[in-house]
Short mmCIF file of C-alpha atoms in Angstrom, two decimals:
data_model
loop_
_atom_site.label_atom_id
_atom_site.label_comp_id
_atom_site.label_asym_id
_atom_site.label_seq_id
_atom_site.Cartn_x
_atom_site.Cartn_y
_atom_site.Cartn_z
CA UNK A 1 42.27 12.85 60.67
CA UNK A 2 39.39 11.00 62.87
CA UNK A 3 38.44 7.10 62.40
CA UNK A 4 35.07 5.77 62.90
CA UNK A 5 33.53 2.80 62.52
CA UNK A 6 31.86 2.57 58.74
CA UNK A 7 28.29 2.38 58.74
CA UNK A 8 27.82 1.51 55.37
CA UNK A 9 30.72 -0.52 54.73
CA UNK A 10 29.63 -3.73 56.81
CA UNK A 11 26.63 -3.43 54.45
CA UNK A 12 29.16 -3.90 51.39
CA UNK A 13 31.07 -6.09 53.32
CA UNK A 14 28.16 -8.35 53.23
CA UNK A 15 28.37 -9.15 49.34
CA UNK A 16 31.84 -10.47 50.03
CA UNK A 17 31.09 -12.63 53.31
CA UNK A 18 28.78 -14.63 51.04
CA UNK A 19 31.73 -16.31 49.44
CA UNK A 20 33.24 -16.79 52.53
CA UNK A 21 30.77 -19.38 54.14
CA UNK A 22 33.03 -22.18 54.52
CA UNK A 23 34.51 -20.57 57.33
CA UNK A 24 31.33 -20.15 59.16
CA UNK A 25 30.30 -23.59 59.91
CA UNK A 26 29.21 -26.98 58.05
CA UNK A 27 26.03 -26.10 56.73
CA UNK A 28 26.16 -26.44 52.91
CA UNK A 29 25.98 -23.05 51.39
CA UNK A 30 22.44 -21.80 49.62
CA UNK A 31 23.05 -21.56 45.74
CA UNK A 32 23.36 -18.03 45.14
CA UNK A 33 21.10 -15.72 43.00
CA UNK A 34 20.73 -12.85 40.72
CA UNK A 35 19.55 -10.33 43.08
CA UNK A 36 18.36 -8.35 39.97
CA UNK A 37 16.62 -11.38 38.16
CA UNK A 38 16.59 -13.94 40.40
CA UNK A 39 18.41 -16.62 38.34
CA UNK A 40 20.53 -18.96 39.97
CA UNK A 41 24.42 -17.88 39.61
CA UNK A 42 27.06 -20.25 38.92
CA UNK A 43 30.49 -19.56 41.09
CA UNK A 44 32.33 -18.70 37.93
CA UNK A 45 29.70 -16.33 36.85
CA UNK A 46 29.20 -14.52 40.05
CA UNK A 47 29.26 -10.56 39.45
CA UNK A 48 28.72 -7.79 41.91
CA UNK A 49 27.27 -4.65 41.67
CA UNK A 50 27.64 -1.48 43.83
CA UNK A 51 24.39 0.26 44.94
CA UNK A 52 26.49 3.75 44.76
CA UNK A 53 23.99 5.56 47.03
CA UNK A 54 23.94 2.77 50.13
CA UNK A 55 27.60 2.12 49.26
CA UNK A 56 26.61 -2.07 49.35
CA UNK A 57 27.31 -5.14 47.11
CA UNK A 58 24.49 -6.49 45.32
CA UNK A 59 25.02 -10.03 43.54
CA UNK A 60 24.30 -10.00 39.84
CA UNK A 61 24.73 -12.63 37.17
CA UNK A 62 26.84 -11.93 34.16
CA UNK A 63 23.87 -10.53 31.77
CA UNK A 64 22.85 -8.07 34.46
CA UNK A 65 26.44 -7.13 35.29
CA UNK A 66 26.84 -6.28 31.65
CA UNK A 67 23.75 -3.53 31.63
CA UNK A 68 25.57 -1.78 34.01
CA UNK A 69 29.36 -1.59 32.94
CA UNK A 70 29.18 2.04 31.66
CA UNK A 71 28.47 4.80 34.30
CA UNK A 72 25.32 6.32 33.93
CA UNK A 73 23.51 3.23 32.89
CA UNK A 74 20.06 2.68 34.57
CA UNK A 75 20.08 6.00 36.04
CA UNK A 76 23.31 5.36 37.84
CA UNK A 77 22.04 3.53 40.72
CA UNK A 78 24.39 0.44 40.12
CA UNK A 79 27.86 0.18 38.61
CA UNK A 80 29.27 -3.25 37.51
CA UNK A 81 32.33 -4.19 39.63
CA UNK A 82 35.17 -4.65 37.44
CA UNK A 83 37.31 -7.69 37.36
CA UNK A 84 40.95 -5.87 36.39
CA UNK A 85 43.79 -6.05 38.53
CA UNK A 86 46.99 -3.71 38.69
CA UNK A 87 50.06 -3.32 39.99
CA UNK A 88 52.25 -0.44 40.87
CA UNK A 89 55.74 -1.79 41.62
CA UNK A 90 57.36 1.63 41.62
CA UNK A 91 54.82 3.49 43.96
CA UNK A 92 56.64 6.01 45.82
CA UNK A 93 55.19 5.37 49.49
CA UNK A 94 57.79 5.49 52.30
CA UNK A 95 57.30 5.39 56.17
CA UNK A 96 56.81 9.05 56.42
CA UNK A 97 53.71 8.89 53.79
CA UNK A 98 52.62 6.14 55.46
CA UNK A 99 52.41 7.85 58.89
CA UNK A 100 50.42 10.82 57.18
CA UNK A 101 47.61 8.35 56.53
CA UNK A 102 47.18 7.64 60.20
CA UNK A 103 46.44 3.87 59.64
CA UNK A 104 47.02 1.59 62.45
CA UNK A 105 47.47 -1.67 60.84
CA UNK A 106 49.59 -2.58 57.63
CA UNK A 107 47.00 -3.11 55.27
CA UNK A 108 44.10 -0.31 54.01
CA UNK A 109 42.11 0.56 50.85
CA UNK A 110 40.95 3.65 49.25
CA UNK A 111 38.37 4.45 46.91
CA UNK A 112 36.78 7.87 45.38
CA UNK A 113 33.15 8.27 46.72
CA UNK A 114 31.29 10.01 43.25
CA UNK A 115 28.63 11.11 45.17
CA UNK A 116 30.83 13.01 47.91
CA UNK A 117 33.66 13.66 45.83
CA UNK A 118 36.11 12.68 47.94
CA UNK A 119 38.53 9.76 49.06
CA UNK A 120 37.32 7.22 51.55
CA UNK A 121 39.80 4.87 53.41
CA UNK A 122 38.93 1.64 55.06
CA UNK A 123 40.83 -0.46 57.03
CA UNK A 124 40.48 -4.01 58.21
CA UNK A 125 39.79 -4.50 62.20
CA UNK A 126 38.24 -6.94 64.77
CA UNK A 127 34.83 -4.86 64.55
CA UNK A 128 34.70 -5.09 60.69
CA UNK A 129 35.45 -2.21 58.63
CA UNK A 130 36.87 1.13 60.14
CA UNK A 131 37.01 4.20 57.94
CA UNK A 132 39.08 7.35 58.18
CA UNK A 133 38.28 10.23 55.67
CA UNK A 134 41.41 11.86 53.81
CA UNK A 135 41.70 15.15 52.80
CA UNK A 136 42.41 16.58 49.71
CA UNK A 137 46.24 17.69 50.60
CA UNK A 138 47.00 14.30 51.88
CA UNK A 139 45.50 12.11 49.36
CA UNK A 140 47.45 14.32 46.61
CA UNK A 141 50.73 13.91 48.84
CA UNK A 142 50.47 10.20 49.70
CA UNK A 143 48.74 8.33 46.77
CA UNK A 144 48.21 11.23 43.75
CA UNK A 145 51.42 10.89 42.24
CA UNK A 146 51.02 7.17 41.88
CA UNK A 147 49.97 5.72 38.19
CA UNK A 148 47.41 3.62 39.69
CA UNK A 149 45.41 6.74 41.16
CA UNK A 150 45.19 8.08 37.54
CA UNK A 151 43.28 4.83 36.74
CA UNK A 152 40.88 4.44 39.67
CA UNK A 153 37.64 3.99 38.53
CA UNK A 154 35.12 5.66 41.39
CA UNK A 155 33.03 3.47 43.77
CA UNK A 156 33.75 0.49 42.33
CA UNK A 157 37.82 0.20 42.23
CA UNK A 158 39.93 0.62 45.14
CA UNK A 159 43.80 1.14 45.86
CA UNK A 160 44.73 -1.76 47.87
CA UNK A 161 47.81 -0.75 50.09
CA UNK A 162 49.98 -3.19 52.70
CA UNK A 163 53.16 -2.30 54.42
CA UNK A 164 55.06 -5.11 55.76
CA UNK A 165 58.68 -5.29 56.15
CA UNK A 166 59.57 -1.81 55.19
CA UNK A 167 57.89 -1.53 51.70
CA UNK A 168 54.47 -1.00 50.64
CA UNK A 169 52.37 -3.15 47.92
CA UNK A 170 50.31 -1.01 46.28
CA UNK A 171 47.33 -2.91 43.83
CA UNK A 172 44.53 -1.42 42.14
CA UNK A 173 41.41 -4.05 42.59
CA UNK A 174 38.00 -4.69 42.32
CA UNK A 175 35.85 -3.09 45.34
CA UNK A 176 34.40 -6.44 46.26
CA UNK A 177 37.56 -8.13 47.21
CA UNK A 178 38.43 -5.68 49.58
CA UNK A 179 35.06 -6.07 51.50
CA UNK A 180 35.79 -10.28 51.16
CA UNK A 181 39.14 -9.35 53.07
CA UNK A 182 37.35 -7.07 55.44
CA UNK A 183 34.83 -10.17 56.39
CA UNK A 184 37.76 -12.69 56.43
CA UNK A 185 39.64 -10.69 58.87
CA UNK A 186 36.72 -10.19 61.19
CA UNK A 187 35.66 -13.85 61.12
CA UNK A 188 39.35 -15.24 61.93
CA UNK A 189 40.70 -12.24 64.13
CA UNK A 190 41.86 -13.09 67.70
CA UNK A 191 43.95 -11.68 70.05
CA UNK A 192 45.78 -8.18 69.52
CA UNK A 193 47.49 -8.33 66.17
CA UNK A 194 44.82 -10.92 64.51
CA UNK A 195 46.38 -14.00 65.49
CA UNK A 196 48.12 -16.98 63.37
CA UNK A 197 45.01 -18.00 61.26
CA UNK A 198 44.34 -14.13 60.15
CA UNK A 199 47.94 -13.57 59.25
CA UNK A 200 48.15 -16.59 57.13
CA UNK A 201 44.71 -15.73 55.43
CA UNK A 202 46.09 -11.87 54.74
CA UNK A 203 49.30 -13.99 53.31
CA UNK A 204 46.96 -16.18 51.10
CA UNK A 205 44.94 -13.17 49.72
CA UNK A 206 47.58 -10.89 49.00
CA UNK A 207 49.29 -13.82 47.16
CA UNK A 208 46.52 -14.04 45.25
CA UNK A 209 46.18 -10.23 44.54
CA UNK A 210 49.87 -10.53 43.42
CA UNK A 211 49.43 -13.71 40.79
CA UNK A 212 46.33 -11.74 38.94
CA UNK A 213 48.12 -8.31 39.01
CA UNK A 214 49.36 -7.02 35.60
CA UNK A 215 51.44 -3.63 35.68
CA UNK A 216 49.89 -1.05 33.41
CA UNK A 217 51.54 -0.65 29.67
CA UNK A 218 54.38 1.86 29.77
CA UNK A 219 55.17 0.93 33.67
CA UNK A 220 57.55 -2.00 32.88
CA UNK A 221 60.34 0.53 31.79
CA UNK A 222 59.90 2.73 34.87
CA UNK A 223 63.21 2.93 36.70
#
């Protein structure tokens, strides 16, 4: 499995980075506007669309986002990014399975590209998002048996994995927060391992994901 810097991922990451301007300097952030209708968007009403062909994020107001909630709406050019967070505490991913992914860091996210009908794996690095392609056999071996894989919406949701202290956390999350994480790590990364500030930001990020994530119905009873 070869890895290369994702050409389209940085474009998508820009949508997440817009919400991180507080890290960039002291200038007051410009108010966000919907990129479809031009209306000013309050922070609590800020949504994202995925422009599927370009694999990039577009800022949207709530009204415009609702227009693209259904697959195929508007000719399929845009898809609204959902807001659900799910957890899979029993996800069976041991050290051997993690090695199959060939991810050199402890964090990665995976989404299904509907146009290419394949899984895309990305992980944060000092250069931004770095991409590795997974073959179908590896996908099935490592991630396909998990409950969240069956629930994953193509293009707009991701499986977010974190490997730490001998265990793996697995979440289904909106894809825009994954690009937000990539942007945050790129801005804060120092040295070989990211540095203390990047590690602290990563902990805070996953604490928020864990707080919001719910276990899918029926999973609570799993052994």
